[in-house]
PDB file of N, CA and C in Angstrom:
ATOM      1  N   MET V 128      15.539   4.460  38.108  1.00  0.00           N
ATOM      2  CA  MET V 128      15.074   3.432  37.202  1.00  0.00           C
ATOM      3  C   MET V 128      16.118   3.226  36.098  1.00  0.00           C
ATOM      4  N   GLN V 129      16.282   2.003  35.689  1.00  0.00           N
ATOM      5  CA  GLN V 129      17.213   1.691  34.616  1.00  0.00           C
ATOM      6  C   GLN V 129      16.449   1.354  33.345  1.00  0.00           C
ATOM      7  N   TYR V 130      17.043   1.699  32.218  1.00  0.00           N
ATOM      8  CA  TYR V 130      16.433   1.443  30.927  1.00  0.00           C
ATOM      9  C   TYR V 130      17.415   0.655  30.072  1.00  0.00           C
ATOM     10  N   SER V 131      16.870  -0.131  29.172  1.00  0.00           N
ATOM     11  CA  SER V 131      17.720  -0.874  28.249  1.00  0.00           C
ATOM     12  C   SER V 131      17.018  -0.978  26.905  1.00  0.00           C
ATOM     13  N   PHE V 132      17.801  -1.330  25.893  1.00  0.00           N
ATOM     14  CA  PHE V 132      17.223  -1.486  24.562  1.00  0.00           C
ATOM     15  C   PHE V 132      18.090  -2.418  23.739  1.00  0.00           C
ATOM     16  N   ASP V 133      17.506  -2.937  22.689  1.00  0.00           N
ATOM     17  CA  ASP V 133      18.194  -3.804  21.745  1.00  0.00           C
ATOM     18  C   ASP V 133      18.941  -2.921  20.740  1.00  0.00           C
ATOM     19  N   ILE V 134      20.206  -3.164  20.544  1.00  0.00           N
ATOM     20  CA  ILE V 134      21.024  -2.323  19.656  1.00  0.00           C
ATOM     21  C   ILE V 134      20.501  -2.341  18.224  1.00  0.00           C
ATOM     22  N   ALA V 135      20.060  -3.501  17.750  1.00  0.00           N
ATOM     23  CA  ALA V 135      19.534  -3.588  16.383  1.00  0.00           C
ATOM     24  C   ALA V 135      18.315  -2.680  16.212  1.00  0.00           C
ATOM     25  N   VAL V 136      17.483  -2.604  17.241  1.00  0.00           N
ATOM     26  CA  VAL V 136      16.309  -1.732  17.190  1.00  0.00           C
ATOM     27  C   VAL V 136      16.741  -0.266  17.244  1.00  0.00           C
ATOM     28  N   ALA V 137      17.732   0.026  18.090  1.00  0.00           N
ATOM     29  CA  ALA V 137      18.228   1.402  18.211  1.00  0.00           C
ATOM     30  C   ALA V 137      18.846   1.904  16.912  1.00  0.00           C
ATOM     31  N   LYS V 138      19.497   1.034  16.169  1.00  0.00           N
ATOM     32  CA  LYS V 138      20.067   1.442  14.884  1.00  0.00           C
ATOM     33  C   LYS V 138      18.980   1.916  13.922  1.00  0.00           C
ATOM     34  N   ARG V 139      17.809   1.351  14.077  1.00  0.00           N
ATOM     35  CA  ARG V 139      16.719   1.674  13.163  1.00  0.00           C
ATOM     36  C   ARG V 139      15.812   2.793  13.681  1.00  0.00           C
ATOM     37  N   TYR V 140      15.569   2.811  15.007  1.00  0.00           N
ATOM     38  CA  TYR V 140      14.596   3.741  15.580  1.00  0.00           C
ATOM     39  C   TYR V 140      15.175   4.669  16.641  1.00  0.00           C
ATOM     40  N   GLY V 141      16.482   4.686  16.791  1.00  0.00           N
ATOM     41  CA  GLY V 141      17.116   5.530  17.789  1.00  0.00           C
ATOM     42  C   GLY V 141      16.996   4.923  19.181  1.00  0.00           C
ATOM     43  N   ALA V 142      17.809   5.421  20.091  1.00  0.00           N
ATOM     44  CA  ALA V 142      17.816   4.889  21.455  1.00  0.00           C
ATOM     45  C   ALA V 142      16.478   5.115  22.145  1.00  0.00           C
ATOM     46  N   ASP V 143      15.853   6.263  21.923  1.00  0.00           N
ATOM     47  CA  ASP V 143      14.565   6.533  22.565  1.00  0.00           C
ATOM     48  C   ASP V 143      13.481   5.596  22.029  1.00  0.00           C
ATOM     49  N   GLY V 144      13.431   5.423  20.730  1.00  0.00           N
ATOM     50  CA  GLY V 144      12.455   4.506  20.141  1.00  0.00           C
ATOM     51  C   GLY V 144      12.676   3.080  20.605  1.00  0.00           C
ATOM     52  N   ALA V 145      13.924   2.671  20.663  1.00  0.00           N
ATOM     53  CA  ALA V 145      14.247   1.315  21.103  1.00  0.00           C
ATOM     54  C   ALA V 145      13.901   1.111  22.579  1.00  0.00           C
ATOM     55  N   THR V 146      14.080   2.147  23.388  1.00  0.00           N
ATOM     56  CA  THR V 146      13.755   2.053  24.815  1.00  0.00           C
ATOM     57  C   THR V 146      12.242   1.925  25.010  1.00  0.00           C
ATOM     58  N   ILE V 147      11.480   2.733  24.306  1.00  0.00           N
ATOM     59  CA  ILE V 147      10.023   2.645  24.400  1.00  0.00           C
ATOM     60  C   ILE V 147       9.541   1.289  23.901  1.00  0.00           C
ATOM     61  N   LEU V 148      10.090   0.839  22.780  1.00  0.00           N
ATOM     62  CA  LEU V 148       9.678  -0.446  22.224  1.00  0.00           C
ATOM     63  C   LEU V 148      10.038  -1.602  23.163  1.00  0.00           C
ATOM     64  N   SER V 149      11.199  -1.532  23.790  1.00  0.00           N
ATOM     65  CA  SER V 149      11.581  -2.572  24.759  1.00  0.00           C
ATOM     66  C   SER V 149      10.625  -2.601  25.946  1.00  0.00           C
ATOM     67  N   ASN V 150      10.204  -1.418  26.393  1.00  0.00           N
ATOM     68  CA  ASN V 150       9.251  -1.345  27.497  1.00  0.00           C
ATOM     69  C   ASN V 150       7.919  -1.974  27.101  1.00  0.00           C
ATOM     70  N   LEU V 151       7.419  -1.636  25.920  1.00  0.00           N
ATOM     71  CA  LEU V 151       6.165  -2.223  25.446  1.00  0.00           C
ATOM     72  C   LEU V 151       6.291  -3.739  25.334  1.00  0.00           C
ATOM     73  N   ARG V 152       7.380  -4.179  24.764  1.00  0.00           N
ATOM     74  CA  ARG V 152       7.591  -5.620  24.566  1.00  0.00           C
ATOM     75  C   ARG V 152       7.642  -6.354  25.906  1.00  0.00           C
ATOM     76  N   TYR V 153       8.325  -5.774  26.877  1.00  0.00           N
ATOM     77  CA  TYR V 153       8.399  -6.385  28.204  1.00  0.00           C
ATOM     78  C   TYR V 153       6.994  -6.634  28.751  1.00  0.00           C
ATOM     79  N   TRP V 154       6.133  -5.610  28.710  1.00  0.00           N
ATOM     80  CA  TRP V 154       4.802  -5.740  29.293  1.00  0.00           C
ATOM     81  C   TRP V 154       3.902  -6.656  28.472  1.00  0.00           C
ATOM     82  N   ILE V 155       4.082  -6.673  27.175  1.00  0.00           N
ATOM     83  CA  ILE V 155       3.309  -7.602  26.348  1.00  0.00           C
ATOM     84  C   ILE V 155       3.697  -9.037  26.685  1.00  0.00           C
ATOM     85  N   LEU V 156       4.984  -9.316  26.795  1.00  0.00           N
ATOM     86  CA  LEU V 156       5.444 -10.660  27.151  1.00  0.00           C
ATOM     87  C   LEU V 156       5.026 -11.021  28.574  1.00  0.00           C
ATOM     88  N   HIS V 157       5.041 -10.048  29.476  1.00  0.00           N
ATOM     89  CA  HIS V 157       4.576 -10.254  30.847  1.00  0.00           C
ATOM     90  C   HIS V 157       3.093 -10.655  30.843  1.00  0.00           C
ATOM     91  N   ASN V 158       2.311  -9.939  30.068  1.00  0.00           N
ATOM     92  CA  ASN V 158       0.886 -10.254  29.979  1.00  0.00           C
ATOM     93  C   ASN V 158       0.654 -11.618  29.340  1.00  0.00           C
ATOM     94  N   LYS V 159       1.473 -11.952  28.364  1.00  0.00           N
ATOM     95  CA  LYS V 159       1.360 -13.275  27.734  1.00  0.00           C
ATOM     96  C   LYS V 159       1.656 -14.376  28.756  1.00  0.00           C
ATOM     97  N   ALA V 160       2.711 -14.199  29.525  1.00  0.00           N
ATOM     98  CA  ALA V 160       3.080 -15.191  30.534  1.00  0.00           C
ATOM     99  C   ALA V 160       1.988 -15.356  31.586  1.00  0.00           C
ATOM    100  N   ASN V 161       1.270 -14.274  31.867  1.00  0.00           N
ATOM    101  CA  ASN V 161       0.208 -14.297  32.864  1.00  0.00           C
ATOM    102  C   ASN V 161      -1.188 -14.457  32.251  1.00  0.00           C
ATOM    103  N   ARG V 162      -1.201 -14.659  30.947  1.00  0.00           N
ATOM    104  CA  ARG V 162      -2.478 -14.844  30.227  1.00  0.00           C
ATOM    105  C   ARG V 162      -3.464 -13.717  30.527  1.00  0.00           C
ATOM    106  N   LYS V 163      -2.966 -12.483  30.404  1.00  0.00           N
ATOM    107  CA  LYS V 163      -3.782 -11.289  30.641  1.00  0.00           C
ATOM    108  C   LYS V 163      -3.820 -10.430  29.383  1.00  0.00           C
ATOM    109  N   ASN V 164      -4.868  -9.652  29.257  1.00  0.00           N
ATOM    110  CA  ASN V 164      -5.015  -8.668  28.178  1.00  0.00           C
ATOM    111  C   ASN V 164      -4.905  -9.305  26.792  1.00  0.00           C
ATOM    112  N   PHE V 165      -5.640 -10.377  26.595  1.00  0.00           N
ATOM    113  CA  PHE V 165      -5.669 -11.084  25.315  1.00  0.00           C
ATOM    114  C   PHE V 165      -6.920 -10.645  24.552  1.00  0.00           C
ATOM    115  N   HIS V 166      -6.696 -10.004  23.406  1.00  0.00           N
ATOM    116  CA  HIS V 166      -7.782  -9.512  22.562  1.00  0.00           C
ATOM    117  C   HIS V 166      -7.400  -9.734  21.100  1.00  0.00           C
ATOM    118  N   GLU V 167      -8.372 -10.116  20.316  1.00  0.00           N
ATOM    119  CA  GLU V 167      -8.168 -10.277  18.873  1.00  0.00           C
ATOM    120  C   GLU V 167      -6.994 -11.196  18.550  1.00  0.00           C
ATOM    121  N   GLY V 168      -6.788 -12.207  19.376  1.00  0.00           N
ATOM    122  CA  GLY V 168      -5.738 -13.186  19.130  1.00  0.00           C
ATOM    123  C   GLY V 168      -4.331 -12.735  19.483  1.00  0.00           C
ATOM    124  N   LYS V 169      -4.200 -11.622  20.235  1.00  0.00           N
ATOM    125  CA  LYS V 169      -2.882 -11.079  20.591  1.00  0.00           C
ATOM    126  C   LYS V 169      -2.894 -10.610  22.041  1.00  0.00           C
ATOM    127  N   TYR V 170      -1.707 -10.552  22.615  1.00  0.00           N
ATOM    128  CA  TYR V 170      -1.541  -9.980  23.954  1.00  0.00           C
ATOM    129  C   TYR V 170      -1.181  -8.512  23.813  1.00  0.00           C
ATOM    130  N   TRP V 171      -1.735  -7.712  24.712  1.00  0.00           N
ATOM    131  CA  TRP V 171      -1.600  -6.256  24.646  1.00  0.00           C
ATOM    132  C   TRP V 171      -1.126  -5.702  25.986  1.00  0.00           C
ATOM    133  N   THR V 172      -0.586  -4.474  25.929  1.00  0.00           N
ATOM    134  CA  THR V 172      -0.337  -3.677  27.116  1.00  0.00           C
ATOM    135  C   THR V 172      -0.959  -2.312  26.863  1.00  0.00           C
ATOM    136  N   PHE V 173      -1.075  -1.511  27.882  1.00  0.00           N
ATOM    137  CA  PHE V 173      -1.716  -0.208  27.696  1.00  0.00           C
ATOM    138  C   PHE V 173      -1.045   0.844  28.560  1.00  0.00           C
ATOM    139  N   ASN V 174      -1.155   2.082  28.116  1.00  0.00           N
ATOM    140  CA  ASN V 174      -0.648   3.235  28.853  1.00  0.00           C
ATOM    141  C   ASN V 174      -1.385   4.484  28.421  1.00  0.00           C
ATOM    142  N   THR V 175      -1.440   5.435  29.320  1.00  0.00           N
ATOM    143  CA  THR V 175      -1.949   6.761  28.992  1.00  0.00           C
ATOM    144  C   THR V 175      -0.754   7.637  28.595  1.00  0.00           C
ATOM    145  N   ASN V 176      -1.040   8.765  27.995  1.00  0.00           N
ATOM    146  CA  ASN V 176       0.030   9.714  27.657  1.00  0.00           C
ATOM    147  C   ASN V 176       0.750  10.173  28.922  1.00  0.00           C
ATOM    148  N   LYS V 177      -0.009  10.388  29.989  1.00  0.00           N
ATOM    149  CA  LYS V 177       0.590  10.824  31.251  1.00  0.00           C
ATOM    150  C   LYS V 177       1.558   9.765  31.785  1.00  0.00           C
ATOM    151  N   THR V 178       1.156   8.503  31.709  1.00  0.00           N
ATOM    152  CA  THR V 178       2.024   7.424  32.192  1.00  0.00           C
ATOM    153  C   THR V 178       3.302   7.340  31.373  1.00  0.00           C
ATOM    154  N   PHE V 179       3.176   7.451  30.055  1.00  0.00           N
ATOM    155  CA  PHE V 179       4.377   7.441  29.213  1.00  0.00           C
ATOM    156  C   PHE V 179       5.317   8.580  29.609  1.00  0.00           C
ATOM    157  N   SER V 180       4.768   9.751  29.869  1.00  0.00           N
ATOM    158  CA  SER V 180       5.600  10.896  30.266  1.00  0.00           C
ATOM    159  C   SER V 180       6.305  10.633  31.596  1.00  0.00           C
ATOM    160  N   GLU V 181       5.654   9.907  32.491  1.00  0.00           N
ATOM    161  CA  GLU V 181       6.277   9.566  33.770  1.00  0.00           C
ATOM    162  C   GLU V 181       7.328   8.471  33.595  1.00  0.00           C
ATOM    163  N   LEU V 182       7.076   7.532  32.680  1.00  0.00           N
ATOM    164  CA  LEU V 182       8.039   6.458  32.436  1.00  0.00           C
ATOM    165  C   LEU V 182       9.300   6.947  31.725  1.00  0.00           C
ATOM    166  N   PHE V 183       9.134   7.935  30.859  1.00  0.00           N
ATOM    167  CA  PHE V 183      10.237   8.451  30.056  1.00  0.00           C
ATOM    168  C   PHE V 183      10.353   9.963  30.258  1.00  0.00           C
ATOM    169  N   PRO V 184      10.801  10.384  31.452  1.00  0.00           N
ATOM    170  CA  PRO V 184      10.767  11.811  31.796  1.00  0.00           C
ATOM    171  C   PRO V 184      11.709  12.688  30.975  1.00  0.00           C
ATOM    172  N   TRP V 185      12.659  12.112  30.282  1.00  0.00           N
ATOM    173  CA  TRP V 185      13.562  12.913  29.454  1.00  0.00           C
ATOM    174  C   TRP V 185      12.944  13.233  28.086  1.00  0.00           C
ATOM    175  N   LEU V 186      11.787  12.653  27.799  1.00  0.00           N
ATOM    176  CA  LEU V 186      11.110  12.902  26.527  1.00  0.00           C
ATOM    177  C   LEU V 186       9.851  13.739  26.760  1.00  0.00           C
ATOM    178  N   SER V 187       9.565  14.608  25.813  1.00  0.00           N
ATOM    179  CA  SER V 187       8.315  15.364  25.884  1.00  0.00           C
ATOM    180  C   SER V 187       7.169  14.475  25.410  1.00  0.00           C
ATOM    181  N   SER V 188       5.953  14.878  25.720  1.00  0.00           N
ATOM    182  CA  SER V 188       4.775  14.133  25.249  1.00  0.00           C
ATOM    183  C   SER V 188       4.768  14.045  23.730  1.00  0.00           C
ATOM    184  N   LYS V 189       5.164  15.127  23.089  1.00  0.00           N
ATOM    185  CA  LYS V 189       5.189  15.146  21.617  1.00  0.00           C
ATOM    186  C   LYS V 189       6.231  14.164  21.085  1.00  0.00           C
ATOM    187  N   GLN V 190       7.400  14.111  21.698  1.00  0.00           N
ATOM    188  CA  GLN V 190       8.431  13.164  21.255  1.00  0.00           C
ATOM    189  C   GLN V 190       7.934  11.727  21.395  1.00  0.00           C
ATOM    190  N   ILE V 191       7.278  11.437  22.504  1.00  0.00           N
ATOM    191  CA  ILE V 191       6.748  10.091  22.721  1.00  0.00           C
ATOM    192  C   ILE V 191       5.705   9.774  21.664  1.00  0.00           C
ATOM    193  N   TRP V 192       4.789  10.719  21.430  1.00  0.00           N
ATOM    194  CA  TRP V 192       3.753  10.514  20.424  1.00  0.00           C
ATOM    195  C   TRP V 192       4.377  10.268  19.046  1.00  0.00           C
ATOM    196  N   LEU V 193       5.396  11.046  18.681  1.00  0.00           N
ATOM    197  CA  LEU V 193       6.047  10.880  17.376  1.00  0.00           C
ATOM    198  C   LEU V 193       6.715   9.509  17.244  1.00  0.00           C
ATOM    199  N   ILE V 194       7.351   9.051  18.309  1.00  0.00           N
ATOM    200  CA  ILE V 194       7.995   7.730  18.296  1.00  0.00           C
ATOM    201  C   ILE V 194       6.944   6.638  18.118  1.00  0.00           C
ATOM    202  N   LEU V 195       5.876   6.697  18.905  1.00  0.00           N
ATOM    203  CA  LEU V 195       4.821   5.685  18.800  1.00  0.00           C
ATOM    204  C   LEU V 195       4.157   5.727  17.421  1.00  0.00           C
ATOM    205  N   ASP V 196       3.952   6.912  16.910  1.00  0.00           N
ATOM    206  CA  ASP V 196       3.357   7.063  15.580  1.00  0.00           C
ATOM    207  C   ASP V 196       4.242   6.440  14.506  1.00  0.00           C
ATOM    208  N   LYS V 197       5.553   6.681  14.593  1.00  0.00           N
ATOM    209  CA  LYS V 197       6.501   6.100  13.631  1.00  0.00           C
ATOM    210  C   LYS V 197       6.493   4.576  13.723  1.00  0.00           C
ATOM    211  N   LEU V 198       6.499   4.047  14.935  1.00  0.00           N
ATOM    212  CA  LEU V 198       6.477   2.595  15.113  1.00  0.00           C
ATOM    213  C   LEU V 198       5.199   1.986  14.536  1.00  0.00           C
ATOM    214  N   GLU V 199       4.096   2.693  14.699  1.00  0.00           N
ATOM    215  CA  GLU V 199       2.836   2.193  14.140  1.00  0.00           C
ATOM    216  C   GLU V 199       2.836   2.287  12.606  1.00  0.00           C
ATOM    217  N   LYS V 200       3.292   3.398  12.066  1.00  0.00           N
ATOM    218  CA  LYS V 200       3.336   3.554  10.604  1.00  0.00           C
ATOM    219  C   LYS V 200       4.254   2.538   9.948  1.00  0.00           C
ATOM    220  N   ASP V 201       5.303   2.142  10.659  1.00  0.00           N
ATOM    221  CA  ASP V 201       6.234   1.140  10.133  1.00  0.00           C
ATOM    222  C   ASP V 201       5.774  -0.293  10.429  1.00  0.00           C
ATOM    223  N   SER V 202       4.568  -0.440  10.958  1.00  0.00           N
ATOM    224  CA  SER V 202       3.971  -1.750  11.277  1.00  0.00           C
ATOM    225  C   SER V 202       4.797  -2.554  12.284  1.00  0.00           C
ATOM    226  N   ILE V 203       5.410  -1.843  13.229  1.00  0.00           N
ATOM    227  CA  ILE V 203       6.169  -2.487  14.307  1.00  0.00           C
ATOM    228  C   ILE V 203       5.250  -2.762  15.489  1.00  0.00           C
ATOM    229  N   ILE V 204       4.337  -1.833  15.720  1.00  0.00           N
ATOM    230  CA  ILE V 204       3.327  -1.996  16.759  1.00  0.00           C
ATOM    231  C   ILE V 204       1.953  -1.753  16.156  1.00  0.00           C
ATOM    232  N   GLU V 205       0.939  -2.216  16.880  1.00  0.00           N
ATOM    233  CA  GLU V 205      -0.453  -1.903  16.555  1.00  0.00           C
ATOM    234  C   GLU V 205      -1.066  -1.235  17.770  1.00  0.00           C
ATOM    235  N   LYS V 206      -1.985  -0.328  17.516  1.00  0.00           N
ATOM    236  CA  LYS V 206      -2.723   0.314  18.596  1.00  0.00           C
ATOM    237  C   LYS V 206      -4.144  -0.237  18.604  1.00  0.00           C
ATOM    238  N   GLY V 207      -4.722  -0.273  19.782  1.00  0.00           N
ATOM    239  CA  GLY V 207      -6.100  -0.717  19.922  1.00  0.00           C
ATOM    240  C   GLY V 207      -6.779   0.006  21.065  1.00  0.00           C
ATOM    241  N   ASN V 208      -8.057  -0.269  21.227  1.00  0.00           N
ATOM    242  CA  ASN V 208      -8.815   0.289  22.334  1.00  0.00           C
ATOM    243  C   ASN V 208      -9.729  -0.805  22.860  1.00  0.00           C
ATOM    244  N   PHE V 209      -9.410  -1.309  24.026  1.00  0.00           N
ATOM    245  CA  PHE V 209     -10.199  -2.356  24.653  1.00  0.00           C
ATOM    246  C   PHE V 209     -10.703  -1.895  26.018  1.00  0.00           C
ATOM    247  N   ASN V 210     -10.865  -0.598  26.162  1.00  0.00           N
ATOM    248  CA  ASN V 210     -11.321  -0.020  27.416  1.00  0.00           C
ATOM    249  C   ASN V 210     -12.809  -0.291  27.602  1.00  0.00           C
ATOM    250  N   SER V 211     -13.203  -0.519  28.832  1.00  0.00           N
ATOM    251  CA  SER V 211     -14.613  -0.804  29.110  1.00  0.00           C
ATOM    252  C   SER V 211     -15.463   0.466  29.135  1.00  0.00           C
ATOM    253  N   ARG V 212     -14.835   1.605  29.370  1.00  0.00           N
ATOM    254  CA  ARG V 212     -15.563   2.882  29.401  1.00  0.00           C
ATOM    255  C   ARG V 212     -15.241   3.689  28.152  1.00  0.00           C
ATOM    256  N   LYS V 213     -16.260   4.195  27.496  1.00  0.00           N
ATOM    257  CA  LYS V 213     -16.081   4.922  26.232  1.00  0.00           C
ATOM    258  C   LYS V 213     -15.227   6.182  26.396  1.00  0.00           C
ATOM    259  N   TYR V 214     -15.290   6.811  27.543  1.00  0.00           N
ATOM    260  CA  TYR V 214     -14.529   8.043  27.749  1.00  0.00           C
ATOM    261  C   TYR V 214     -13.055   7.784  28.063  1.00  0.00           C
ATOM    262  N   ASP V 215     -12.702   6.552  28.351  1.00  0.00           N
ATOM    263  CA  ASP V 215     -11.316   6.192  28.684  1.00  0.00           C
ATOM    264  C   ASP V 215     -10.460   6.252  27.417  1.00  0.00           C
ATOM    265  N   ARG V 216      -9.448   7.108  27.421  1.00  0.00           N
ATOM    266  CA  ARG V 216      -8.608   7.296  26.235  1.00  0.00           C
ATOM    267  C   ARG V 216      -7.273   6.558  26.339  1.00  0.00           C
ATOM    268  N   THR V 217      -7.195   5.609  27.232  1.00  0.00           N
ATOM    269  CA  THR V 217      -5.988   4.798  27.358  1.00  0.00           C
ATOM    270  C   THR V 217      -5.791   4.022  26.056  1.00  0.00           C
ATOM    271  N   THR V 218      -4.572   4.046  25.546  1.00  0.00           N
ATOM    272  CA  THR V 218      -4.273   3.346  24.295  1.00  0.00           C
ATOM    273  C   THR V 218      -3.616   2.012  24.607  1.00  0.00           C
ATOM    274  N   TRP V 219      -4.006   1.000  23.863  1.00  0.00           N
ATOM    275  CA  TRP V 219      -3.459  -0.347  24.000  1.00  0.00           C
ATOM    276  C   TRP V 219      -2.475  -0.581  22.862  1.00  0.00           C
ATOM    277  N   TYR V 220      -1.411  -1.362  23.158  1.00  0.00           N
ATOM    278  CA  TYR V 220      -0.356  -1.616  22.178  1.00  0.00           C
ATOM    279  C   TYR V 220      -0.013  -3.102  22.142  1.00  0.00           C
ATOM    280  N   THR V 221       0.294  -3.585  20.947  1.00  0.00           N
ATOM    281  CA  THR V 221       0.829  -4.925  20.788  1.00  0.00           C
ATOM    282  C   THR V 221       1.928  -4.881  19.743  1.00  0.00           C
ATOM    283  N   MET V 222       2.760  -5.886  19.752  1.00  0.00           N
ATOM    284  CA  MET V 222       3.845  -5.994  18.767  1.00  0.00           C
ATOM    285  C   MET V 222       3.336  -6.771  17.562  1.00  0.00           C
ATOM    286  N   THR V 223       3.777  -6.379  16.402  1.00  0.00           N
ATOM    287  CA  THR V 223       3.503  -7.155  15.200  1.00  0.00           C
ATOM    288  C   THR V 223       4.627  -8.178  15.025  1.00  0.00           C
ATOM    289  N   LEU V 224       4.444  -9.099  14.122  1.00  0.00           N
ATOM    290  CA  LEU V 224       5.515 -10.052  13.820  1.00  0.00           C
ATOM    291  C   LEU V 224       6.743  -9.299  13.309  1.00  0.00           C
ATOM    292  N   LYS V 225       6.519  -8.298  12.485  1.00  0.00           N
ATOM    293  CA  LYS V 225       7.627  -7.477  11.983  1.00  0.00           C
ATOM    294  C   LYS V 225       8.379  -6.825  13.154  1.00  0.00           C
ATOM    295  N   GLY V 226       7.647  -6.372  14.153  1.00  0.00           N
ATOM    296  CA  GLY V 226       8.265  -5.775  15.330  1.00  0.00           C
ATOM    297  C   GLY V 226       9.063  -6.780  16.124  1.00  0.00           C
ATOM    298  N   GLU V 227       8.500  -7.965  16.343  1.00  0.00           N
ATOM    299  CA  GLU V 227       9.216  -9.013  17.072  1.00  0.00           C
ATOM    300  C   GLU V 227      10.502  -9.411  16.357  1.00  0.00           C
ATOM    301  N   MET V 228      10.457  -9.429  15.044  1.00  0.00           N
ATOM    302  CA  MET V 228      11.627  -9.854  14.278  1.00  0.00           C
ATOM    303  C   MET V 228      12.795  -8.880  14.384  1.00  0.00           C
ATOM    304  N   LEU V 229      12.551  -7.668  14.864  1.00  0.00           N
ATOM    305  CA  LEU V 229      13.631  -6.701  15.070  1.00  0.00           C
ATOM    306  C   LEU V 229      14.565  -7.109  16.199  1.00  0.00           C
ATOM    307  N   PHE V 230      14.050  -7.839  17.159  1.00  0.00           N
ATOM    308  CA  PHE V 230      14.808  -8.155  18.358  1.00  0.00           C
ATOM    309  C   PHE V 230      15.739  -9.331  18.139  1.00  0.00           C
ATOM    310  N   SER V 231      16.954  -9.181  18.630  1.00  0.00           N
ATOM    311  CA  SER V 231      17.967 -10.212  18.418  1.00  0.00           C
ATOM    312  C   SER V 231      17.594 -11.525  19.098  1.00  0.00           C
ATOM    313  N   ASP V 232      16.936 -11.480  20.268  1.00  0.00           N
ATOM    314  CA  ASP V 232      16.564 -12.728  20.925  1.00  0.00           C
ATOM    315  C   ASP V 232      15.469 -13.462  20.147  1.00  0.00           C
ATOM    316  N   TYR V 233      14.651 -12.727  19.407  1.00  0.00           N
ATOM    317  CA  TYR V 233      13.654 -13.391  18.544  1.00  0.00           C
ATOM    318  C   TYR V 233      14.363 -14.099  17.406  1.00  0.00           C
ATOM    319  N   GLN V 234      15.364 -13.449  16.837  1.00  0.00           N
ATOM    320  CA  GLN V 234      16.124 -14.043  15.730  1.00  0.00           C
ATOM    321  C   GLN V 234      16.831 -15.310  16.169  1.00  0.00           C
ATOM    322  N   GLU V 235      17.298 -15.340  17.421  1.00  0.00           N
ATOM    323  CA  GLU V 235      18.013 -16.514  17.934  1.00  0.00           C
ATOM    324  C   GLU V 235      17.090 -17.725  18.058  1.00  0.00           C
ATOM    325  N   LYS V 236      15.779 -17.485  18.235  1.00  0.00           N
ATOM    326  CA  LYS V 236      14.822 -18.569  18.370  1.00  0.00           C
ATOM    327  C   LYS V 236      14.525 -19.265  17.041  1.00  0.00           C
ATOM    328  N   LEU V 237      14.774 -18.570  15.946  1.00  0.00           N
ATOM    329  CA  LEU V 237      14.439 -19.136  14.620  1.00  0.00           C
ATOM    330  C   LEU V 237      15.370 -20.242  14.213  1.00  0.00           C
TER     331      LEU V 237
END
């Protein structure tokens, strides 16, 4: 599998943070294009901790959690829960406007 990231994002959140954020952004934009996972006026993607560990095998679960936590605290992403079953602990993610503005292709659109 190949990974990529935006250099401007990597300067701020490191290569690992930028890679995770690029992955989230890809799936959010994919869902937007397919008009899927629309809640509270935003498009979302979701993953379990196990899935994140499989997607990013060079990172520990704790490293992934710390990166996601930092992105949320910095208002780059938002977390939600739109699961139909109460016991389902899958976390949903969306980008904030502040998060979108980090990406160079977003800046080019302005």
